[in-house]
Amino acid sequence: MPPSTVRDVLRQEGNPTATTLRAMEAVIPADFMTDPIALAASDLSAPILGKPRGKRRRT
């Protein structure tokens, strides 16, 4: 996977495919932050990927 793809995902620029997300997930160790108490204590959260959409106008 090109570094630019990883950079774009981490910067929330674009909308990655499921294949891209699976490829990124594959390199994360199985025991990485699986303890929900440790995760909550770490103050980490998952960002929403992609750019926010503007409000749609009703016609």
GROMACS .gro file of C-alpha atoms in nm:
model
   59
    1MET     CA    1   0.000   0.000   0.000
    2PRO     CA    2   0.143   0.338  -0.093
    3PRO     CA    3   0.238   0.567   0.195
    4SER     CA    4   0.020   0.837   0.040
    5THR     CA    5  -0.287   0.617   0.089
    6VAL     CA    6  -0.210   0.569   0.458
    7ARG     CA    7  -0.143   0.941   0.495
    8ASP     CA    8  -0.475   1.031   0.333
    9VAL     CA    9  -0.667   0.794   0.559
   10LEU     CA   10  -0.496   0.924   0.873
   11ARG     CA   11  -0.558   1.284   0.767
   12GLN     CA   12  -0.922   1.200   0.697
   13GLU     CA   13  -0.884   1.303   0.334
   14GLY     CA   14  -1.090   1.083   0.109
   15ASN     CA   15  -1.300   0.777   0.164
   16PRO     CA   16  -1.099   0.452   0.185
   17THR     CA   17  -1.239   0.130   0.045
   18ALA     CA   18  -1.305  -0.173   0.263
   19THR     CA   19  -1.003  -0.339   0.102
   20THR     CA   20  -0.778  -0.051   0.208
   21LEU     CA   21  -0.909  -0.061   0.563
   22ARG     CA   22  -0.858  -0.439   0.583
   23ALA     CA   23  -0.500  -0.401   0.456
   24MET     CA   24  -0.429  -0.140   0.722
   25GLU     CA   25  -0.593  -0.351   0.991
   26ALA     CA   26  -0.383  -0.654   0.892
   27VAL     CA   27  -0.065  -0.494   1.026
   28ILE     CA   28  -0.211  -0.416   1.369
   29PRO     CA   29  -0.112  -0.682   1.627
   30ALA     CA   30  -0.403  -0.891   1.755
   31ASP     CA   31  -0.344  -0.782   2.115
   32PHE     CA   32  -0.325  -0.409   2.038
   33MET     CA   33  -0.562  -0.219   2.268
   34THR     CA   34  -0.814  -0.501   2.304
   35ASP     CA   35  -0.876  -0.429   2.672
   36PRO     CA   36  -1.177  -0.190   2.678
   37ILE     CA   37  -1.077  -0.051   3.018
   38ALA     CA   38  -0.723   0.025   2.897
   39LEU     CA   39  -0.864   0.180   2.580
   40ALA     CA   40  -1.100   0.403   2.779
   41ALA     CA   41  -0.817   0.504   3.013
   42SER     CA   42  -0.590   0.588   2.718
   43ASP     CA   43  -0.823   0.870   2.607
   44LEU     CA   44  -0.801   0.744   2.247
   45SER     CA   45  -1.093   0.750   2.009
   46ALA     CA   46  -1.149   0.656   1.647
   47PRO     CA   47  -1.204   0.946   1.411
   48ILE     CA   48  -1.480   0.944   1.155
   49LEU     CA   49  -1.314   0.888   0.820
   50GLY     CA   50  -1.381   1.108   0.522
   51LYS     CA   51  -1.480   1.467   0.489
   52PRO     CA   52  -1.805   1.582   0.645
   53ARG     CA   53  -2.085   1.634   0.400
   54GLY     CA   54  -2.260   1.967   0.373
   55LYS     CA   55  -2.625   1.998   0.451
   56ARG     CA   56  -2.851   1.905   0.165
   57ARG     CA   57  -3.102   2.155   0.048
   58ARG     CA   58  -3.461   2.050   0.031
   59THR     CA   59  -3.645   2.163  -0.275
   0.00000   0.00000   0.00000
